[in-house]
Tab-separated table of C-alpha atoms and ligand atoms in Angstrom:
chain	number	residue	atom	x	y	z
A	1	UNK	CA	-0.122	0.147	-0.413
A	2	UNK	CA	2.508	2.595	1.264
A	3	UNK	CA	4.554	1.674	-1.801
A	4	UNK	CA	1.953	2.580	-4.447
A	5	UNK	CA	1.394	5.730	-2.785
A	6	UNK	CA	4.780	6.342	-2.920
A	7	UNK	CA	4.587	5.411	-6.424
A	8	UNK	CA	1.608	7.674	-7.001
A	9	UNK	CA	3.335	10.663	-5.215
A	10	UNK	CA	6.222	10.574	-7.855
A	11	UNK	CA	3.716	10.292	-10.949
A	12	UNK	CA	1.656	13.365	-9.487
A	13	UNK	CA	5.464	14.922	-8.832
A	14	UNK	CA	6.849	14.254	-12.192
A	15	UNK	CA	3.172	15.665	-13.846
A	16	UNK	CA	3.622	18.842	-11.874
A	17	UNK	CA	7.250	18.968	-13.473
A	18	UNK	CA	5.858	18.612	-17.209
A	19	UNK	CA	2.807	21.377	-16.394
A	20	UNK	CA	5.175	23.613	-14.744
A	21	UNK	CA	7.798	23.574	-17.770
A	22	UNK	CA	7.327	27.419	-19.753
A	23	UNK	CA	9.685	29.218	-21.427
A	24	UNK	CA	10.173	31.839	-18.768
A	25	UNK	CA	11.071	31.315	-15.317
A	26	UNK	CA	8.373	30.772	-12.492
A	27	UNK	CA	7.546	33.837	-10.459
A	28	UNK	CA	8.462	34.366	-6.929
A	29	UNK	CA	5.564	36.899	-5.279
A	30	UNK	CA	2.078	37.740	-6.876
A	31	UNK	CA	3.427	40.540	-8.956
A	32	UNK	CA	6.132	42.426	-9.866
A	33	UNK	CA	4.929	45.591	-11.861
A	34	UNK	CA	7.881	46.083	-14.161
A	35	UNK	CA	9.747	49.715	-13.403
A	36	UNK	CA	11.269	50.227	-16.726
A	37	UNK	CA	12.316	53.616	-15.312
A	38	UNK	CA	14.903	51.327	-13.026
A	39	UNK	CA	18.117	51.137	-13.924
A	40	UNK	CA	18.831	48.210	-11.843
A	41	UNK	CA	19.285	44.965	-14.491
A	42	UNK	CA	17.621	42.207	-13.905
A	43	UNK	CA	16.018	38.557	-15.516
A	44	UNK	CA	13.347	40.633	-16.684
A	45	UNK	CA	12.479	43.987	-14.824
A	46	UNK	CA	12.760	45.385	-11.423
A	47	UNK	CA	9.607	45.820	-9.670
A	48	UNK	CA	7.526	48.920	-9.005
A	49	UNK	CA	6.828	50.065	-5.294
A	50	UNK	CA	3.194	50.788	-5.924
A	51	UNK	CA	1.139	50.029	-8.850
A	52	UNK	CA	-2.845	49.677	-9.832
A	53	UNK	CA	-5.363	48.430	-12.360
A	54	UNK	CA	-3.473	50.330	-15.590
A	55	UNK	CA	-0.287	48.219	-15.610
A	56	UNK	CA	-2.783	45.160	-15.849
A	57	UNK	CA	-4.560	46.621	-18.922
A	58	UNK	CA	-4.046	47.414	-22.418
A	59	UNK	CA	-6.550	48.362	-25.505
A	60	UNK	CA	-4.232	48.536	-28.248
A	61	UNK	CA	-5.130	44.996	-29.714
A	62	UNK	CA	-8.774	46.468	-30.619
A	63	UNK	CA	-8.326	47.990	-33.811
A	64	UNK	CA	-6.157	46.829	-36.845
A	65	UNK	CA	-2.739	47.426	-37.301
A	66	UNK	CA	-1.999	49.719	-40.154
A	67	UNK	CA	-0.444	47.052	-42.858
A	68	UNK	CA	0.092	49.476	-45.505
A	69	UNK	CA	4.331	48.417	-45.672
A	70	UNK	CA	6.260	46.484	-47.986
A	71	UNK	CA	5.363	43.156	-46.475
A	72	UNK	CA	1.718	44.252	-46.145
A	73	UNK	CA	1.207	42.975	-42.390
A	74	UNK	CA	1.653	44.246	-38.946
A	75	UNK	CA	2.592	42.641	-35.383
A	76	UNK	CA	0.889	44.916	-32.758
A	77	UNK	CA	2.451	43.144	-29.568
A	78	UNK	CA	1.042	43.341	-25.812
A	79	UNK	CA	3.748	42.329	-24.590
A	80	UNK	CA	5.540	43.703	-20.792
A	81	UNK	CA	6.860	46.480	-22.422
A	82	UNK	CA	3.200	48.071	-22.920
A	83	UNK	CA	1.516	45.801	-19.902
A	84	UNK	CA	3.765	46.148	-16.878
A	85	UNK	CA	1.875	44.193	-14.725
A	86	UNK	CA	3.260	40.922	-17.339
A	87	UNK	CA	6.494	41.317	-16.033
A	88	UNK	CA	7.343	37.849	-14.072
A	89	UNK	CA	4.469	36.105	-15.306
A	90	UNK	CA	5.440	34.247	-18.508
A	91	UNK	CA	2.815	35.171	-21.354
A	92	UNK	CA	2.338	37.637	-23.445
A	93	UNK	CA	-0.164	38.058	-26.570
A	94	UNK	CA	0.720	40.217	-29.988
A	95	UNK	CA	-2.612	40.952	-33.257
A	96	UNK	CA	-1.257	40.122	-36.462
A	97	UNK	CA	-2.949	41.764	-39.289
A	98	UNK	CA	-2.302	41.037	-42.850
A	99	UNK	CA	-3.750	42.822	-46.234
A	100	UNK	CA	-4.314	40.781	-49.150
A	101	UNK	CA	-1.647	38.389	-50.262
A	102	UNK	CA	0.269	40.095	-46.871
A	103	UNK	CA	3.170	38.352	-45.507
A	104	UNK	CA	4.762	37.973	-41.912
A	105	UNK	CA	8.175	36.488	-42.926
A	106	UNK	CA	10.101	33.672	-41.670
A	107	UNK	CA	11.369	34.723	-38.080
A	108	UNK	CA	11.897	32.986	-34.601
A	109	UNK	CA	10.705	33.725	-31.290
A	110	UNK	CA	13.570	32.956	-28.842
A	111	UNK	CA	12.055	32.770	-25.818
A	112	UNK	CA	8.746	31.496	-26.352
A	113	UNK	CA	6.243	29.054	-28.617
A	114	UNK	CA	3.347	30.876	-30.000
A	115	UNK	CA	-0.222	29.822	-30.890
A	116	UNK	CA	-2.113	31.649	-33.071
A	117	UNK	CA	-6.019	31.987	-32.744
A	118	UNK	CA	-7.249	32.995	-36.927
A	119	UNK	CA	-9.952	35.889	-36.198
A	120	UNK	CA	-10.260	36.916	-39.262
A	121	UNK	CA	-9.702	35.453	-43.278
A	122	UNK	CA	-7.669	32.857	-44.227
A	123	UNK	CA	-3.775	32.487	-43.798
A	124	UNK	CA	-1.218	29.535	-45.237
A	125	UNK	CA	1.412	29.213	-41.989
A	126	UNK	CA	4.073	26.914	-41.697
A	127	UNK	CA	7.518	26.437	-39.409
A	128	UNK	CA	10.529	24.426	-40.267
A	129	UNK	CA	11.850	22.004	-37.852
A	130	UNK	CA	15.752	21.276	-37.011
A	131	UNK	CA	15.860	18.374	-39.254
A	132	UNK	CA	14.981	20.931	-42.344
A	133	UNK	CA	10.862	19.157	-42.166
A	134	UNK	CA	8.650	22.458	-43.327
A	135	UNK	CA	5.094	21.524	-41.381
A	136	UNK	CA	2.075	23.549	-43.329
A	137	UNK	CA	-1.127	24.016	-43.336
A	138	UNK	CA	-3.894	26.392	-44.304
A	139	UNK	CA	-6.220	27.351	-41.091
A	140	UNK	CA	-9.098	29.946	-41.668
A	141	UNK	CA	-10.980	31.851	-39.010
A	142	UNK	CA	-11.653	30.115	-35.413
A	143	UNK	CA	-8.728	28.037	-36.446
A	144	UNK	CA	-5.409	27.506	-33.983
A	145	UNK	CA	-1.717	26.814	-34.999
A	146	UNK	CA	1.300	26.166	-32.984
A	147	UNK	CA	4.638	27.373	-33.925
A	148	UNK	CA	7.155	25.649	-31.210
A	149	UNK	CA	9.799	27.777	-29.596
A	150	UNK	CA	12.385	28.225	-31.772
A	151	UNK	CA	11.531	27.248	-34.916
A	152	UNK	CA	11.279	29.420	-37.907
A	153	UNK	CA	8.047	30.050	-39.084
A	154	UNK	CA	5.629	32.315	-40.981
A	155	UNK	CA	2.428	33.043	-42.419
A	156	UNK	CA	0.827	34.297	-45.478
A	157	UNK	CA	-2.781	35.602	-46.242
A	158	UNK	CA	-3.277	34.201	-49.927
A	159	UNK	CA	-6.555	35.487	-49.880
A	160	UNK	CA	-8.151	38.382	-51.592
A	161	UNK	CA	-9.442	39.926	-48.058
A	162	UNK	CA	-7.932	41.046	-44.659
A	163	UNK	CA	-7.076	38.491	-42.358
A	164	UNK	CA	-5.812	39.216	-38.472
A	165	UNK	CA	-4.688	36.857	-35.682
A	166	UNK	CA	-4.373	37.125	-32.149
A	167	UNK	CA	-1.046	35.561	-31.049
A	168	UNK	CA	-0.213	33.926	-27.285
A	169	UNK	CA	3.322	33.080	-26.322
A	170	UNK	CA	4.926	31.540	-22.730
A	171	UNK	CA	6.927	34.720	-22.221
A	172	UNK	CA	6.266	37.912	-21.031
A	173	UNK	CA	8.798	39.085	-24.398
A	174	UNK	CA	9.306	36.537	-26.752
A	175	UNK	CA	11.776	37.684	-28.728
A	176	UNK	CA	11.821	38.303	-32.776
A	177	UNK	CA	14.387	37.676	-34.946
A	178	UNK	CA	13.325	37.905	-38.592
A	179	UNK	CA	15.757	35.684	-41.024
A	180	UNK	CA	16.027	38.325	-44.099
A	181	UNK	CA	16.841	41.107	-41.597
A	182	UNK	CA	18.878	39.763	-39.278
A	183	UNK	CA	21.111	38.327	-42.181
A	184	UNK	CA	20.859	41.578	-44.512
A	185	UNK	CA	20.127	44.612	-42.348
A	186	UNK	CA	22.238	44.301	-39.019
A	187	UNK	CA	24.216	47.429	-37.994
A	188	UNK	CA	27.010	47.217	-38.696
A	189	UNK	CA	26.261	44.785	-41.565
A	190	UNK	CA	27.541	40.773	-41.775
A	191	UNK	CA	30.355	40.960	-44.311
A	192	UNK	CA	29.152	40.234	-47.772
A	193	UNK	CA	32.200	37.209	-47.956
A	194	UNK	CA	30.389	35.491	-45.285
A	195	UNK	CA	26.678	35.880	-46.840
A	196	UNK	CA	27.833	35.110	-50.845
A	197	UNK	CA	29.333	32.080	-49.547
A	198	UNK	CA	26.384	31.186	-47.468
A	199	UNK	CA	23.815	31.876	-50.159
A	200	UNK	CA	26.272	30.621	-52.656
A	201	UNK	CA	25.495	33.692	-54.905
A	202	UNK	CA	27.444	36.819	-56.164
A	203	UNK	CA	28.455	39.759	-54.304
A	204	UNK	CA	26.179	42.074	-57.031
A	205	UNK	CA	22.951	39.826	-55.258
A	206	UNK	CA	23.917	39.844	-51.814
A	207	UNK	CA	24.096	43.790	-52.198
A	208	UNK	CA	20.744	44.135	-53.805
A	209	UNK	CA	19.365	42.256	-51.157
A	210	UNK	CA	20.895	44.260	-48.687
A	211	UNK	CA	19.623	47.540	-50.145
A	212	UNK	CA	16.096	46.022	-50.482
A	213	UNK	CA	15.980	45.170	-46.671
A	214	UNK	CA	17.865	48.185	-45.522
A	215	UNK	CA	15.800	50.043	-42.938
A	216	UNK	CA	14.048	52.728	-44.434
B	1	LIG	C1	-3.002	54.676	-11.718
B	1	LIG	O1	-1.639	55.340	-11.384
B	1	LIG	C2	-1.145	56.308	-12.154
B	1	LIG	C3	0.197	57.126	-11.912
B	1	LIG	O2	1.113	56.175	-11.655
B	1	LIG	C4	-1.816	57.157	-12.755
B	1	LIG	O3	-1.972	58.008	-14.073
B	1	LIG	C5	-3.460	56.252	-12.714
B	1	LIG	O4	-4.501	57.181	-13.587
B	1	LIG	C6	-3.755	55.351	-12.298
B	1	LIG	N1	-4.933	54.308	-12.687
B	1	LIG	C7	-5.990	53.862	-11.908
B	1	LIG	C8	-6.837	53.103	-12.386
B	1	LIG	O5	-6.143	54.719	-10.756
B	2	LIG	C1	0.493	54.405	-44.111
B	2	LIG	O1	-1.370	54.700	-43.892
B	2	LIG	C2	-1.309	55.677	-42.895
B	2	LIG	C3	-3.059	56.205	-42.362
B	2	LIG	O2	-3.746	55.900	-43.761
B	2	LIG	C4	-0.148	56.734	-43.226
B	2	LIG	O3	-0.492	57.976	-41.947
B	2	LIG	C5	0.872	55.742	-43.508
B	2	LIG	O4	2.064	57.324	-43.798
B	2	LIG	C6	0.957	54.910	-44.579
B	2	LIG	N1	2.324	54.556	-44.536
B	2	LIG	C7	2.607	54.130	-45.560
B	2	LIG	C8	4.167	53.551	-45.361
B	2	LIG	O5	2.408	54.521	-46.312
């Protein structure tokens, strides 16, 4: 009997460990509202001594973001930089809007898995595993799709009407590294000889891409 109880307790403990695995570290107090004016460097942000409901509120996802840019898409974050109360809580959201044919170009979130819920329209989405396998699907209003932490992924609106999703992240600040701009629009630039060898093309092609992706 005692043996069985011990086995069950170990199983329950293991289940809890599995459930509590999250991208951000666990919290050590009820709240730690981010003090963005503090110069104190910690893993996250220092806590404000006083706070109120405004620190836990954001209405910036209510309306579509402007998609009149080169990619035809706009990510509007609702992370700890917008909602100080998210500090240490390990979650955040974004709203992503897509013009017809708009693309959220290949990128990764180094600190979070992403789950999207389609508000409007239809999207062709996909991620690529470290084994080089593309996992892709067409998703529509009401559908949910998951992009595992750290893997390169994208969303493309191949429809003739606008699309929008709400994205949830298991990090207060997932971070975004866009593949093309990381390699071709960094400051200082990645040397041409690195990129010509990587992509097996000439300097002219690399310079062309760099000029197209240069910050405007
Ligand atoms: C919260 O406090 C700030 C000042 O720190 C104030 O500007 C704001 O109006 C307060 N909000 C509420 C809902 O009390
Ligand atoms: C996008 O549209 C907004 C408002 O319609 C305008 O203010 C802005 O200048 C436009 N941006 C570009 C890049 O055209």
